[in-house]
Tab-separated table of C-alpha atoms and ligand atoms in Angstrom:
chain	number	residue	atom	x	y	z
A	1	MET	CA	88.349	-23.454	147.057
A	2	GLN	CA	87.624	-25.456	150.113
A	3	ASN	CA	87.050	-23.729	153.392
A	4	SER	CA	90.234	-23.382	155.520
A	5	LEU	CA	88.493	-24.909	158.589
A	6	SER	CA	88.138	-28.373	156.911
A	7	ILE	CA	91.652	-28.228	156.385
A	8	LYS	CA	93.817	-29.632	158.803
A	9	LYS	CA	96.930	-28.743	159.148
A	10	ILE	CA	100.353	-30.259	160.784
A	11	LYS	CA	103.532	-28.127	161.384
A	12	ILE	CA	106.795	-30.478	161.373
A	13	ARG	CA	109.486	-28.952	162.996
A	14	THR	CA	112.676	-31.015	161.856
A	15	SER	CA	115.935	-29.658	160.087
A	16	LYS	CA	113.973	-27.668	157.837
A	17	SER	CA	110.065	-27.073	159.016
A	18	TYR	CA	106.985	-27.254	156.923
A	19	PHE	CA	103.229	-28.273	156.746
A	20	ALA	CA	101.402	-31.055	155.773
A	21	VAL	CA	98.126	-29.893	154.794
A	22	ILE	CA	95.183	-32.497	154.616
A	23	GLY	CA	91.729	-31.997	153.136
A	24	SER	CA	89.477	-32.981	149.983
A	25	GLY	CA	89.546	-31.005	146.745
A	26	LEU	CA	93.353	-29.671	147.602
A	27	ILE	CA	95.036	-31.044	143.937
A	28	LYS	CA	93.033	-28.631	141.708
A	29	ASN	CA	94.323	-25.900	143.997
A	30	ALA	CA	97.805	-27.109	144.446
A	31	GLY	CA	99.306	-23.893	142.846
A	32	VAL	CA	97.934	-21.643	145.679
A	33	TYR	CA	99.614	-23.818	148.437
A	34	ILE	CA	102.522	-24.053	146.553
A	35	LYS	CA	102.689	-20.513	146.127
A	36	GLU	CA	103.273	-20.081	150.018
A	37	VAL	CA	106.351	-22.018	150.149
A	38	VAL	CA	107.898	-21.173	146.524
A	39	SER	CA	107.368	-18.489	144.121
A	40	ASP	CA	107.968	-17.124	140.638
A	41	CYS	CA	109.827	-20.337	139.680
A	42	LYS	CA	109.861	-23.088	137.302
A	43	ILE	CA	108.474	-26.455	138.780
A	44	ALA	CA	109.423	-29.841	137.256
A	45	LEU	CA	106.467	-32.026	137.741
A	46	ILE	CA	107.130	-35.925	138.215
A	47	THR	CA	104.901	-38.307	138.129
A	48	ASP	CA	103.689	-41.893	136.494
A	49	ASP	CA	101.471	-42.592	134.045
A	50	THR	CA	98.836	-43.692	136.162
A	51	VAL	CA	98.642	-40.772	138.441
A	52	ASP	CA	99.531	-38.566	135.089
A	53	LYS	CA	96.187	-39.408	133.761
A	54	LEU	CA	94.102	-38.590	136.735
A	55	TYR	CA	95.599	-35.628	138.108
A	56	GLY	CA	98.583	-34.295	135.646
A	57	ASN	CA	96.379	-32.040	133.893
A	58	LYS	CA	94.823	-30.345	137.395
A	59	VAL	CA	97.887	-29.574	138.950
A	60	CYS	CA	99.414	-28.040	135.757
A	61	THR	CA	96.586	-26.017	135.189
A	62	SER	CA	96.798	-24.835	139.060
A	63	LEU	CA	100.396	-24.004	138.730
A	64	ILE	CA	100.171	-22.396	135.760
A	65	ASN	CA	97.175	-20.112	137.288
A	66	ASN	CA	99.357	-19.156	139.822
A	67	GLY	CA	102.541	-17.958	137.914
A	68	PHE	CA	104.621	-20.827	137.691
A	69	LYS	CA	106.640	-22.458	134.607
A	70	VAL	CA	105.854	-26.248	134.700
A	71	VAL	CA	107.953	-29.209	133.164
A	72	LYS	CA	106.347	-32.415	133.284
A	73	PHE	CA	108.089	-35.876	133.443
A	74	VAL	CA	106.592	-38.910	133.418
A	75	PHE	CA	107.747	-42.451	134.368
A	76	LYS	CA	106.167	-45.899	133.831
A	77	HIS	CA	104.152	-46.830	137.254
A	78	GLY	CA	105.691	-49.471	139.451
A	79	GLU	CA	108.400	-50.332	141.703
A	80	GLU	CA	110.825	-51.581	139.064
A	81	SER	CA	110.732	-48.030	137.564
A	82	LYS	CA	112.457	-46.862	140.969
A	83	ASN	CA	116.057	-47.700	140.155
A	84	LEU	CA	119.049	-45.697	138.761
A	85	LYS	CA	118.159	-45.758	134.933
A	86	THR	CA	114.818	-43.458	135.583
A	87	TYR	CA	116.600	-41.796	138.670
A	88	GLY	CA	119.395	-40.987	135.586
A	89	GLU	CA	116.643	-39.884	133.248
A	90	ILE	CA	114.857	-37.710	135.862
A	91	LEU	CA	118.524	-35.727	136.656
A	92	GLU	CA	118.889	-35.405	132.600
A	93	PHE	CA	115.587	-34.069	132.520
A	94	LEU	CA	116.136	-31.213	135.324
A	95	ALA	CA	119.238	-30.257	133.394
A	96	GLU	CA	118.018	-30.101	130.166
A	97	ASN	CA	115.153	-28.060	130.845
A	98	GLU	CA	117.756	-25.959	133.058
A	99	LEU	CA	116.406	-26.064	136.852
A	100	THR	CA	118.245	-23.870	138.836
A	101	ARG	CA	118.533	-24.201	142.815
A	102	THR	CA	115.569	-21.443	142.844
A	103	ASP	CA	113.270	-23.689	140.847
A	104	ALA	CA	111.742	-26.644	142.243
A	105	ILE	CA	110.108	-30.290	141.897
A	106	ILE	CA	106.707	-31.953	142.914
A	107	ALA	CA	106.520	-35.909	143.637
A	108	LEU	CA	102.937	-36.529	142.393
A	109	GLY	CA	101.857	-39.846	143.035
A	110	GLY	CA	102.414	-42.805	145.564
A	111	GLY	CA	105.714	-43.762	147.537
A	112	VAL	CA	107.852	-44.717	144.783
A	113	THR	CA	107.048	-41.566	143.038
A	114	GLY	CA	107.943	-39.607	146.104
A	115	ASP	CA	110.915	-41.753	146.987
A	116	MET	CA	112.711	-40.893	143.585
A	117	ALA	CA	111.383	-37.492	142.837
A	118	GLY	CA	112.780	-36.750	146.607
A	119	PHE	CA	115.810	-37.898	145.826
A	120	ALA	CA	116.100	-36.578	142.651
A	121	SER	CA	115.346	-33.346	144.909
A	122	ALA	CA	118.023	-34.111	147.236
A	123	THR	CA	120.979	-34.611	144.797
A	124	TYR	CA	120.310	-32.723	141.653
A	125	LEU	CA	122.664	-29.529	142.009
A	126	ARG	CA	123.254	-30.673	145.352
A	127	GLY	CA	119.841	-30.558	146.614
A	128	ILE	CA	116.677	-28.227	145.192
A	129	LYS	CA	113.170	-27.548	147.311
A	130	TYR	CA	110.543	-30.006	146.730
A	131	ILE	CA	106.805	-30.622	147.341
A	132	GLN	CA	104.971	-33.627	148.243
A	133	ILE	CA	101.366	-34.686	146.683
A	134	PRO	CA	100.900	-38.192	147.424
A	135	THR	CA	98.113	-39.708	146.299
A	136	THR	CA	98.292	-42.973	148.000
A	137	LEU	CA	97.250	-43.818	151.530
A	138	LEU	CA	100.836	-45.443	152.077
A	139	ALA	CA	102.442	-41.814	151.080
A	140	GLN	CA	99.853	-39.680	152.159
A	141	ILE	CA	100.266	-41.729	156.107
A	142	ASP	CA	103.857	-42.047	156.008
A	143	SER	CA	106.331	-41.857	153.229
A	144	SER	CA	105.504	-38.450	152.334
A	145	VAL	CA	106.444	-37.100	155.554
A	146	GLY	CA	109.728	-37.461	157.402
A	147	GLY	CA	112.256	-36.518	154.399
A	148	LYS	CA	113.222	-40.592	153.502
A	149	THR	CA	114.279	-40.670	150.092
A	150	ALA	CA	115.448	-43.302	148.173
A	151	ILE	CA	116.197	-45.534	144.810
A	152	ASP	CA	116.202	-49.223	144.708
A	153	LEU	CA	119.185	-51.557	143.464
A	154	THR	CA	119.287	-54.644	141.733
A	155	SER	CA	120.255	-56.038	145.366
A	156	GLY	CA	117.589	-54.659	147.432
A	157	LYS	CA	115.006	-52.073	147.900
A	158	ASN	CA	116.272	-48.236	149.072
A	159	LEU	CA	119.718	-48.953	149.280
A	160	VAL	CA	120.766	-45.427	147.848
A	161	GLY	CA	119.284	-42.356	149.538
A	162	ALA	CA	119.258	-39.581	151.590
A	163	PHE	CA	117.558	-37.762	154.085
A	164	CYS	CA	115.809	-34.586	152.597
A	165	GLN	CA	112.808	-32.710	153.706
A	166	PRO	CA	110.129	-31.393	151.556
A	167	GLU	CA	108.829	-27.766	151.602
A	168	LEU	CA	105.211	-28.791	151.942
A	169	VAL	CA	102.926	-31.969	151.668
A	170	ILE	CA	99.845	-31.731	150.167
A	171	VAL	CA	97.456	-34.366	151.134
A	172	ASP	CA	94.131	-34.576	149.182
A	173	THR	CA	91.633	-37.098	150.751
A	174	ASP	CA	89.624	-37.220	147.161
A	175	SER	CA	92.471	-39.022	145.835
A	176	LEU	CA	91.723	-41.749	148.072
A	177	LYS	CA	88.608	-42.350	145.963
A	178	SER	CA	90.791	-42.995	142.824
A	179	LEU	CA	92.902	-46.075	144.684
A	180	PRO	CA	92.202	-49.446	143.335
A	181	LYS	CA	90.859	-51.904	146.474
A	182	GLU	CA	93.954	-53.577	147.159
A	183	THR	CA	96.336	-50.311	146.801
A	184	PHE	CA	93.698	-48.741	149.437
A	185	ILE	CA	94.393	-52.190	151.899
A	186	ASP	CA	98.374	-51.676	151.102
A	187	GLY	CA	98.053	-48.368	152.968
A	188	MET	CA	96.239	-50.066	155.807
A	189	GLY	CA	98.754	-52.198	156.293
A	190	GLU	CA	101.446	-49.193	157.660
A	191	VAL	CA	97.684	-47.872	159.285
A	192	ALA	CA	97.818	-50.840	161.198
A	193	LYS	CA	101.252	-50.336	162.451
A	194	TYR	CA	100.482	-46.902	163.440
A	195	ALA	CA	97.935	-48.498	165.524
A	196	VAL	CA	100.172	-50.515	167.510
A	197	LEU	CA	102.332	-47.079	168.029
A	198	ASP	CA	99.902	-44.565	168.987
A	199	LYS	CA	97.016	-45.039	171.558
A	200	LYS	CA	94.835	-42.687	169.287
A	201	VAL	CA	94.893	-44.312	165.873
A	202	PHE	CA	94.273	-47.808	167.868
A	203	SER	CA	90.819	-46.540	169.126
A	204	LEU	CA	89.877	-44.963	165.771
A	205	ILE	CA	90.174	-47.869	164.203
A	206	GLU	CA	88.941	-50.304	166.648
A	207	LYS	CA	85.491	-47.865	167.114
A	208	GLY	CA	85.382	-48.596	162.911
A	209	ASP	CA	83.488	-45.895	160.968
A	210	TYR	CA	86.490	-43.368	161.038
A	211	ASP	CA	87.057	-39.931	158.830
A	212	MET	CA	90.050	-40.776	156.643
A	213	GLN	CA	91.107	-37.175	157.038
A	214	GLU	CA	91.128	-37.684	161.105
A	215	LEU	CA	92.800	-40.727	160.552
A	216	ILE	CA	95.614	-39.412	158.388
A	217	TYR	CA	95.953	-36.437	160.491
A	218	LEU	CA	96.499	-38.732	163.696
A	219	CYS	CA	99.105	-41.284	161.484
A	220	ILE	CA	101.193	-37.621	160.116
A	221	ASP	CA	100.993	-36.481	163.840
A	222	TYR	CA	102.597	-39.523	165.316
A	223	LYS	CA	105.346	-39.604	162.786
A	224	ARG	CA	106.078	-35.966	163.308
A	225	ARG	CA	106.507	-36.356	166.964
A	226	ILE	CA	108.827	-39.043	166.024
A	227	VAL	CA	110.867	-37.292	163.718
A	228	GLU	CA	111.076	-33.959	165.421
A	229	LYS	CA	113.037	-36.060	168.397
A	230	ASP	CA	114.944	-38.299	165.728
A	231	GLU	CA	114.882	-37.159	162.125
A	232	PHE	CA	118.229	-39.157	161.682
A	233	GLU	CA	116.777	-42.520	162.686
A	234	LYS	CA	119.471	-42.969	165.597
A	235	ASN	CA	116.680	-44.018	168.265
A	236	ILE	CA	113.094	-43.882	167.989
A	237	ARG	CA	112.341	-43.056	164.594
A	238	LYS	CA	113.101	-46.942	164.317
A	239	TYR	CA	109.641	-47.565	165.796
A	240	LEU	CA	108.578	-46.356	162.725
A	241	ASN	CA	110.269	-50.115	161.332
A	242	LEU	CA	107.697	-52.031	163.259
A	243	GLY	CA	107.123	-54.984	161.137
A	244	HIS	CA	109.617	-54.159	159.216
A	245	THR	CA	112.741	-56.555	159.508
A	246	PRO	CA	110.274	-59.468	158.288
A	247	ALA	CA	108.338	-57.346	155.508
A	248	HIS	CA	111.462	-56.948	153.755
A	249	GLY	CA	112.306	-60.296	153.812
A	250	ILE	CA	108.495	-61.156	152.494
A	251	GLU	CA	108.625	-58.361	149.629
A	252	LYS	CA	111.946	-59.656	148.515
A	253	LEU	CA	110.982	-63.690	148.280
A	254	SER	CA	107.374	-62.547	146.453
A	255	ARG	CA	110.062	-60.250	143.978
A	256	TYR	CA	107.971	-57.513	145.337
A	257	THR	CA	104.228	-58.813	143.969
A	258	ILE	CA	103.364	-58.453	147.623
A	259	PRO	CA	103.532	-54.717	148.133
A	260	HIS	CA	104.910	-52.859	150.850
A	261	GLY	CA	102.033	-52.121	153.360
A	262	ARG	CA	100.659	-55.664	152.601
A	263	ALA	CA	103.897	-57.288	154.071
A	264	VAL	CA	104.570	-54.980	156.867
A	265	SER	CA	100.773	-56.387	157.887
A	266	MET	CA	102.332	-59.548	158.185
A	267	GLY	CA	105.035	-58.802	159.640
A	268	LEU	CA	103.252	-57.145	162.324
A	269	ASN	CA	101.369	-60.652	162.988
A	270	ILE	CA	105.110	-62.344	162.771
A	271	ILE	CA	106.005	-59.779	165.387
A	272	LEU	CA	102.928	-60.189	167.073
A	273	GLU	CA	103.114	-63.737	168.074
A	274	ASN	CA	106.845	-63.748	168.718
A	275	SER	CA	105.984	-60.692	171.105
A	276	LEU	CA	103.502	-63.200	172.688
A	277	ARG	CA	105.666	-66.061	172.489
A	278	HIS	CA	108.455	-64.042	174.435
A	279	LYS	CA	105.958	-62.757	177.107
A	280	LEU	CA	106.615	-59.487	175.975
A	281	ILE	CA	102.764	-58.972	176.079
A	282	ASN	CA	99.914	-60.627	177.722
A	283	GLU	CA	97.058	-62.550	175.731
A	284	LYS	CA	94.719	-59.923	176.767
A	285	GLU	CA	96.813	-57.691	174.749
A	286	TYR	CA	97.564	-59.603	172.160
A	287	GLN	CA	94.051	-60.506	170.913
A	288	LYS	CA	93.130	-56.800	171.031
A	289	ILE	CA	96.137	-55.981	168.655
A	290	LYS	CA	95.245	-58.890	166.491
A	291	GLN	CA	91.726	-57.501	165.956
A	292	VAL	CA	92.879	-54.134	165.022
A	293	ILE	CA	95.521	-55.557	162.521
A	294	TYR	CA	92.489	-57.673	161.015
A	295	LYS	CA	90.343	-54.638	161.032
A	296	CYS	CA	92.978	-52.787	158.721
A	297	VAL	CA	93.542	-55.343	156.208
A	298	GLY	CA	91.150	-58.499	156.607
A	299	GLU	CA	92.579	-61.737	156.011
A	300	ASN	CA	96.158	-61.719	155.715
A	301	GLU	CA	98.024	-65.174	155.386
A	302	CYS	CA	101.612	-64.883	154.840
A	303	PRO	CA	102.918	-67.712	152.035
A	304	TYR	CA	106.290	-68.091	153.673
A	305	THR	CA	107.512	-69.886	156.490
A	306	VAL	CA	109.483	-67.970	159.132
A	307	LYS	CA	112.633	-69.151	158.483
A	308	GLU	CA	112.585	-68.609	154.705
A	309	ILE	CA	111.637	-64.776	155.759
A	310	CYS	CA	114.147	-64.499	158.316
A	311	LEU	CA	116.991	-65.877	155.638
A	312	ALA	CA	115.770	-63.250	153.180
A	313	SER	CA	115.910	-60.510	155.709
A	314	TYR	CA	119.360	-60.698	156.535
A	315	SER	CA	120.284	-57.820	153.938
A	316	ASP	CA	118.077	-55.457	155.930
A	317	LYS	CA	119.562	-52.117	155.502
A	318	LYS	CA	118.517	-51.619	158.852
A	319	ARG	CA	120.940	-54.035	160.169
A	320	SER	CA	124.409	-52.312	161.716
A	321	GLY	CA	127.658	-55.031	161.035
A	322	ASP	CA	126.157	-58.404	162.161
A	323	LYS	CA	123.342	-56.645	164.423
A	324	ILE	CA	119.856	-55.904	163.788
A	325	THR	CA	117.217	-53.773	165.513
A	326	LEU	CA	114.386	-55.934	165.987
A	327	VAL	CA	111.007	-53.441	166.796
A	328	MET	CA	108.706	-55.970	169.416
A	329	ILE	CA	105.464	-55.230	170.714
A	330	ASN	CA	104.930	-54.856	174.672
A	331	GLY	CA	101.187	-53.510	174.071
A	332	VAL	CA	99.805	-50.496	172.350
A	333	GLU	CA	101.854	-47.436	172.380
A	334	LYS	CA	104.308	-49.946	174.344
A	335	ILE	CA	107.472	-50.652	171.620
A	336	SER	CA	110.949	-51.915	172.660
A	337	LEU	CA	114.077	-52.068	170.497
A	338	ASN	CA	115.884	-55.795	170.358
A	339	LYS	CA	119.280	-55.563	169.022
A	340	ILE	CA	120.056	-59.221	168.468
A	341	SER	CA	122.633	-60.538	165.895
A	342	VAL	CA	121.183	-61.322	162.150
A	343	ASP	CA	122.196	-65.172	163.089
A	344	GLN	CA	119.908	-65.261	166.166
A	345	LEU	CA	116.861	-63.696	164.135
A	346	TRP	CA	115.601	-67.195	162.926
A	347	GLY	CA	115.931	-68.578	166.873
A	348	TYR	CA	114.306	-65.195	167.895
A	349	LEU	CA	111.145	-65.279	165.538
A	350	ASN	CA	109.528	-68.422	165.206
B	401	LIG	N1	108.853	-45.384	156.795
B	401	LIG	C1	109.304	-45.068	157.940
B	401	LIG	C2	110.269	-43.706	158.381
B	401	LIG	O1	109.526	-42.991	157.652
B	401	LIG	O2	111.057	-43.601	159.092
């Protein structure tokens, strides 16, 4: 087992306190870490077909070796599966396998798996425990932490969900080695967001040649500080939506062929341009941030006009009534929340 000194741990103190553990080779010992938060129970491992081939057996073996009974639900990979149908199948699977409130779920995979298995945990028997084992960069730095769970409706992404914190998040940095390049860059789109939000992440990217464990640690630690203060997104958790209003429109226009993190990096560029246009940021700071976004994702041209994006963003679930909270950039680690009416969005973003 890995030397515990090389594992980084972060305690997240929300309505439920839990650890995120970050290190290399953690998946093959998942059962050891999980035994510290749930014991002697049945575990439903929920994963997609791609991740199952890579890590399904490793996780099952470690769970069995540590005294757990395991049942496994595998669905077809991709955002199209994150719907009411697959969610219903997961619930039926849990019931058929007689999982009770003392049992637990593991979400093994990327954001789709984490969101959907998390939502099943939040709702099955009015809530059972779950553990996140994120295997994509995007899930490791963002979606596996903070307890947002959801599925999509035909009308839009993540329209049904719940806040439900996991018992534990196990981040195995080795899993990044198995990611296709585009999936890695997708995660770097969310890293770019954290770089604008947090000076430490910004300097790491600016310097280059960073250690992934350190990068993931800093992103999760930033998120920890935010969700500990505002778990239910009443106020500063909205910072984490930086770039997301345009990203939401971009994803929708592309019929979800542009993945989330990539769309976020395009959204960040739109917000950055407009922050300069509205004189919220000076030219020097603007150039610095632009460079860092580029360092994260490289060339990143958005195929849509701002008008098209704004029209598509109107159904953003972050809107309340006819108002939308736009997260603007005043500098590195300097963010402002700007509440504007949806029909002013296109006038404001140009
Ligand atoms: N992904 C943004 C949040 O968790 O609030």
